Amino acid sequence: MRSSRWRGLWCATTLLLSGTLHAGTPANVEVDDAWIRWLPASLPAGGYATVHNAGGQPVILLSVSSPDYGQASLHRSSLQRGNNVMQSVAQIVIPARSTVNFATSGYHIMLRQPTRTLQPGDHVPIVLRFADGSSMTVVFDVRRPDAAAVNP
């Protein structure tokens, strides 16, 4: 397992033991390889991860938020008429027993207006909210702009 998954499990276990994790956590969703491409100053950053749905029903991701960014939203990059286009999306469907990869050339989390100074090596909590009313907090690693999906 990767460190992001362990951190997410540790956070969920800590919250469960403290009594603050409620029944609204999605039962069949797991997130790993969660990272943010760090950019200097207040330039928008991208959040990437792999979202697994082990359940028998689709899961719909409706929104994201973070205390470390004033704005967080779901986006998709695509190639249209030879141009790269980035658009906001209202939701992302994770099909039953499937995986959706958030990547630089597809779905991603757009992060704007950092509320604190972030550097590579920092960790950022991002709350994922689903259509069924459930939510989960995932800790994203902040990485250099030239970093691959997994740091060496």
PDB file of C-alpha atoms in Angstrom:
ATOM      1  CA  MET A   1       0.000   0.000   0.000  1.00  0.00           C
ATOM      2  CA  ARG A   2       1.123   3.513  -0.649  1.00  0.00           C
ATOM      3  CA  SER A   3       1.627   6.152   2.033  1.00  0.00           C
ATOM      4  CA  SER A   4      -1.488   8.149   1.051  1.00  0.00           C
ATOM      5  CA  ARG A   5      -3.663   5.090   1.573  1.00  0.00           C
ATOM      6  CA  TRP A   6      -2.095   4.409   4.987  1.00  0.00           C
ATOM      7  CA  ARG A   7      -2.553   8.053   6.018  1.00  0.00           C
ATOM      8  CA  GLY A   8      -6.181   7.932   4.894  1.00  0.00           C
ATOM      9  CA  LEU A   9      -6.788   4.728   6.841  1.00  0.00           C
ATOM     10  CA  TRP A  10      -5.007   6.161   9.883  1.00  0.00           C
ATOM     11  CA  CYS A  11      -7.137   9.339   9.743  1.00  0.00           C
ATOM     12  CA  ALA A  12     -10.350   7.326   9.358  1.00  0.00           C
ATOM     13  CA  THR A  13      -9.375   5.026  12.251  1.00  0.00           C
ATOM     14  CA  THR A  14      -8.489   7.995  14.453  1.00  0.00           C
ATOM     15  CA  LEU A  15     -11.795   9.707  13.645  1.00  0.00           C
ATOM     16  CA  LEU A  16     -13.731   6.500  14.249  1.00  0.00           C
ATOM     17  CA  LEU A  17     -12.098   5.983  17.629  1.00  0.00           C
ATOM     18  CA  SER A  18     -12.731   9.614  18.577  1.00  0.00           C
ATOM     19  CA  GLY A  19     -16.400   9.282  17.625  1.00  0.00           C
ATOM     20  CA  THR A  20     -16.370  11.992  14.945  1.00  0.00           C
ATOM     21  CA  LEU A  21     -16.619   9.703  11.919  1.00  0.00           C
ATOM     22  CA  HIS A  22     -20.293   9.251  11.135  1.00  0.00           C
ATOM     23  CA  ALA A  23     -22.271   6.734   9.147  1.00  0.00           C
ATOM     24  CA  GLY A  24     -21.956   9.099   6.172  1.00  0.00           C
ATOM     25  CA  THR A  25     -18.608   7.671   5.077  1.00  0.00           C
ATOM     26  CA  PRO A  26     -18.867   5.784   1.766  1.00  0.00           C
ATOM     27  CA  ALA A  27     -18.520   2.070   2.535  1.00  0.00           C
ATOM     28  CA  ASN A  28     -17.046   0.816  -0.731  1.00  0.00           C
ATOM     29  CA  VAL A  29     -14.858   3.728  -1.811  1.00  0.00           C
ATOM     30  CA  GLU A  30     -11.102   3.805  -1.366  1.00  0.00           C
ATOM     31  CA  VAL A  31      -8.694   6.497  -2.547  1.00  0.00           C
ATOM     32  CA  ASP A  32      -4.955   6.120  -3.040  1.00  0.00           C
ATOM     33  CA  ASP A  33      -2.067   7.813  -4.843  1.00  0.00           C
ATOM     34  CA  ALA A  34      -3.493  11.193  -3.734  1.00  0.00           C
ATOM     35  CA  TRP A  35      -1.194  14.090  -4.595  1.00  0.00           C
ATOM     36  CA  ILE A  36      -1.193  17.761  -5.548  1.00  0.00           C
ATOM     37  CA  ARG A  37       1.091  19.297  -8.156  1.00  0.00           C
ATOM     38  CA  TRP A  38       2.611  22.228  -6.284  1.00  0.00           C
ATOM     39  CA  LEU A  39       2.934  25.512  -8.157  1.00  0.00           C
ATOM     40  CA  PRO A  40       4.543  28.672  -6.736  1.00  0.00           C
ATOM     41  CA  ALA A  41       2.729  31.732  -5.412  1.00  0.00           C
ATOM     42  CA  SER A  42      -1.037  31.559  -5.775  1.00  0.00           C
ATOM     43  CA  LEU A  43      -1.156  29.743  -9.107  1.00  0.00           C
ATOM     44  CA  PRO A  44      -3.927  27.120  -9.358  1.00  0.00           C
ATOM     45  CA  ALA A  45      -2.839  23.604  -8.455  1.00  0.00           C
ATOM     46  CA  GLY A  46      -4.142  20.239  -9.604  1.00  0.00           C
ATOM     47  CA  GLY A  47      -5.129  17.352  -7.349  1.00  0.00           C
ATOM     48  CA  TYR A  48      -4.786  13.784  -8.604  1.00  0.00           C
ATOM     49  CA  ALA A  49      -5.726  10.403  -7.130  1.00  0.00           C
ATOM     50  CA  THR A  50      -7.066   6.972  -7.902  1.00  0.00           C
ATOM     51  CA  VAL A  51     -10.631   6.348  -6.710  1.00  0.00           C
ATOM     52  CA  HIS A  52     -11.793   2.735  -6.338  1.00  0.00           C
ATOM     53  CA  ASN A  53     -15.444   1.703  -6.011  1.00  0.00           C
ATOM     54  CA  ALA A  54     -15.622  -1.902  -4.775  1.00  0.00           C
ATOM     55  CA  GLY A  55     -19.410  -1.756  -4.405  1.00  0.00           C
ATOM     56  CA  GLY A  56     -22.133  -3.099  -6.642  1.00  0.00           C
ATOM     57  CA  GLN A  57     -23.620   0.344  -7.388  1.00  0.00           C
ATOM     58  CA  PRO A  58     -22.118   3.441  -9.057  1.00  0.00           C
ATOM     59  CA  VAL A  59     -20.892   6.172  -6.736  1.00  0.00           C
ATOM     60  CA  ILE A  60     -21.291   9.822  -7.742  1.00  0.00           C
ATOM     61  CA  LEU A  61     -18.732  12.385  -6.572  1.00  0.00           C
ATOM     62  CA  LEU A  62     -20.439  15.791  -6.421  1.00  0.00           C
ATOM     63  CA  SER A  63     -17.941  18.180  -4.871  1.00  0.00           C
ATOM     64  CA  VAL A  64     -14.638  18.695  -3.088  1.00  0.00           C
ATOM     65  CA  SER A  65     -13.344  21.187  -0.540  1.00  0.00           C
ATOM     66  CA  SER A  66     -10.225  21.827   1.513  1.00  0.00           C
ATOM     67  CA  PRO A  67      -9.376  24.108   4.424  1.00  0.00           C
ATOM     68  CA  ASP A  68      -6.080  24.823   2.626  1.00  0.00           C
ATOM     69  CA  TYR A  69      -7.712  26.300  -0.495  1.00  0.00           C
ATOM     70  CA  GLY A  70     -10.399  28.955  -0.890  1.00  0.00           C
ATOM     71  CA  GLN A  71     -11.766  27.196  -3.968  1.00  0.00           C
ATOM     72  CA  ALA A  72     -11.757  23.521  -4.888  1.00  0.00           C
ATOM     73  CA  SER A  73     -13.736  22.056  -7.774  1.00  0.00           C
ATOM     74  CA  LEU A  74     -13.982  19.082 -10.097  1.00  0.00           C
ATOM     75  CA  HIS A  75     -12.575  19.534 -13.599  1.00  0.00           C
ATOM     76  CA  ARG A  76     -11.834  17.561 -16.725  1.00  0.00           C
ATOM     77  CA  SER A  77      -9.161  18.187 -19.326  1.00  0.00           C
ATOM     78  CA  SER A  78      -9.765  16.957 -22.849  1.00  0.00           C
ATOM     79  CA  LEU A  79      -8.553  17.451 -26.397  1.00  0.00           C
ATOM     80  CA  GLN A  80     -11.090  19.263 -28.584  1.00  0.00           C
ATOM     81  CA  ARG A  81     -10.285  20.237 -32.188  1.00  0.00           C
ATOM     82  CA  GLY A  82      -6.589  19.923 -31.453  1.00  0.00           C
ATOM     83  CA  ASN A  83      -6.691  22.133 -28.355  1.00  0.00           C
ATOM     84  CA  ASN A  84      -6.446  21.181 -24.711  1.00  0.00           C
ATOM     85  CA  VAL A  85      -9.628  22.329 -22.971  1.00  0.00           C
ATOM     86  CA  MET A  86     -10.338  22.322 -19.244  1.00  0.00           C
ATOM     87  CA  GLN A  87     -13.943  22.391 -18.057  1.00  0.00           C
ATOM     88  CA  SER A  88     -15.653  22.327 -14.693  1.00  0.00           C
ATOM     89  CA  VAL A  89     -17.838  19.247 -14.193  1.00  0.00           C
ATOM     90  CA  ALA A  90     -20.890  18.924 -11.946  1.00  0.00           C
ATOM     91  CA  GLN A  91     -20.168  15.315 -10.981  1.00  0.00           C
ATOM     92  CA  ILE A  92     -17.950  12.328 -11.606  1.00  0.00           C
ATOM     93  CA  VAL A  93     -19.471   8.854 -11.723  1.00  0.00           C
ATOM     94  CA  ILE A  94     -17.334   6.002 -10.400  1.00  0.00           C
ATOM     95  CA  PRO A  95     -18.978   2.873 -11.870  1.00  0.00           C
ATOM     96  CA  ALA A  96     -19.589  -0.228  -9.755  1.00  0.00           C
ATOM     97  CA  ARG A  97     -16.478  -2.361  -9.224  1.00  0.00           C
ATOM     98  CA  SER A  98     -14.366   0.173 -11.128  1.00  0.00           C
ATOM     99  CA  THR A  99     -11.575   2.666 -10.750  1.00  0.00           C
ATOM    100  CA  VAL A 100     -11.391   6.267 -11.936  1.00  0.00           C
ATOM    101  CA  ASN A 101      -7.967   7.856 -12.239  1.00  0.00           C
ATOM    102  CA  PHE A 102      -7.683  11.578 -11.652  1.00  0.00           C
ATOM    103  CA  ALA A 103      -4.804  12.588 -13.932  1.00  0.00           C
ATOM    104  CA  THR A 104      -3.343  15.595 -15.721  1.00  0.00           C
ATOM    105  CA  SER A 105      -5.101  14.645 -18.961  1.00  0.00           C
ATOM    106  CA  GLY A 106      -8.526  13.834 -17.549  1.00  0.00           C
ATOM    107  CA  TYR A 107     -10.493  14.358 -14.363  1.00  0.00           C
ATOM    108  CA  HIS A 108      -8.719  16.314 -11.645  1.00  0.00           C
ATOM    109  CA  ILE A 109      -9.362  18.577  -8.694  1.00  0.00           C
ATOM    110  CA  MET A 110      -8.734  22.261  -9.419  1.00  0.00           C
ATOM    111  CA  LEU A 111      -7.378  24.040  -6.339  1.00  0.00           C
ATOM    112  CA  ARG A 112      -7.293  27.852  -6.172  1.00  0.00           C
ATOM    113  CA  GLN A 113      -6.577  30.516  -3.564  1.00  0.00           C
ATOM    114  CA  PRO A 114      -4.334  28.700  -1.058  1.00  0.00           C
ATOM    115  CA  THR A 115      -5.113  29.734   2.517  1.00  0.00           C
ATOM    116  CA  ARG A 116      -1.586  28.947   3.720  1.00  0.00           C
ATOM    117  CA  THR A 117       1.882  28.700   2.226  1.00  0.00           C
ATOM    118  CA  LEU A 118       2.307  25.218   0.795  1.00  0.00           C
ATOM    119  CA  GLN A 119       5.548  23.518  -0.195  1.00  0.00           C
ATOM    120  CA  PRO A 120       6.460  20.115  -1.603  1.00  0.00           C
ATOM    121  CA  GLY A 121       6.322  17.618   1.242  1.00  0.00           C
ATOM    122  CA  ASP A 122       3.250  19.195   2.861  1.00  0.00           C
ATOM    123  CA  HIS A 123      -0.030  17.334   3.281  1.00  0.00           C
ATOM    124  CA  VAL A 124      -3.460  18.735   2.408  1.00  0.00           C
ATOM    125  CA  PRO A 125      -6.806  17.308   3.538  1.00  0.00           C
ATOM    126  CA  ILE A 126      -9.476  17.291   0.833  1.00  0.00           C
ATOM    127  CA  VAL A 127     -13.096  16.380   1.560  1.00  0.00           C
ATOM    128  CA  LEU A 128     -14.894  14.365  -1.127  1.00  0.00           C
ATOM    129  CA  ARG A 129     -18.713  14.663  -1.048  1.00  0.00           C
ATOM    130  CA  PHE A 130     -20.936  12.087  -2.717  1.00  0.00           C
ATOM    131  CA  ALA A 131     -24.511  12.174  -4.055  1.00  0.00           C
ATOM    132  CA  ASP A 132     -25.786   9.819  -1.344  1.00  0.00           C
ATOM    133  CA  GLY A 133     -24.822  12.358   1.338  1.00  0.00           C
ATOM    134  CA  SER A 134     -21.656  10.549   2.400  1.00  0.00           C
ATOM    135  CA  SER A 135     -18.223  12.165   2.499  1.00  0.00           C
ATOM    136  CA  MET A 136     -14.632  11.271   3.207  1.00  0.00           C
ATOM    137  CA  THR A 137     -11.453  13.204   3.912  1.00  0.00           C
ATOM    138  CA  VAL A 138      -8.358  12.179   1.967  1.00  0.00           C
ATOM    139  CA  VAL A 139      -4.862  13.472   2.738  1.00  0.00           C
ATOM    140  CA  PHE A 140      -3.062  14.574  -0.445  1.00  0.00           C
ATOM    141  CA  ASP A 141       0.757  14.826  -0.641  1.00  0.00           C
ATOM    142  CA  VAL A 142       2.119  18.071  -2.133  1.00  0.00           C
ATOM    143  CA  ARG A 143       4.756  17.317  -4.783  1.00  0.00           C
ATOM    144  CA  ARG A 144       7.099  19.285  -7.040  1.00  0.00           C
ATOM    145  CA  PRO A 145       5.697  20.277 -10.468  1.00  0.00           C
ATOM    146  CA  ASP A 146       8.133  17.898 -12.198  1.00  0.00           C
ATOM    147  CA  ALA A 147       7.273  14.949  -9.919  1.00  0.00           C
ATOM    148  CA  ALA A 148       5.764  11.823 -11.371  1.00  0.00           C
ATOM    149  CA  ALA A 149       2.552  10.357  -9.979  1.00  0.00           C
ATOM    150  CA  VAL A 150       4.670   8.604  -7.346  1.00  0.00           C
ATOM    151  CA  ASN A 151       7.811  10.201  -5.909  1.00  0.00           C
ATOM    152  CA  PRO A 152      10.978   8.076  -6.083  1.00  0.00           C
TER     153      PRO A 152
END
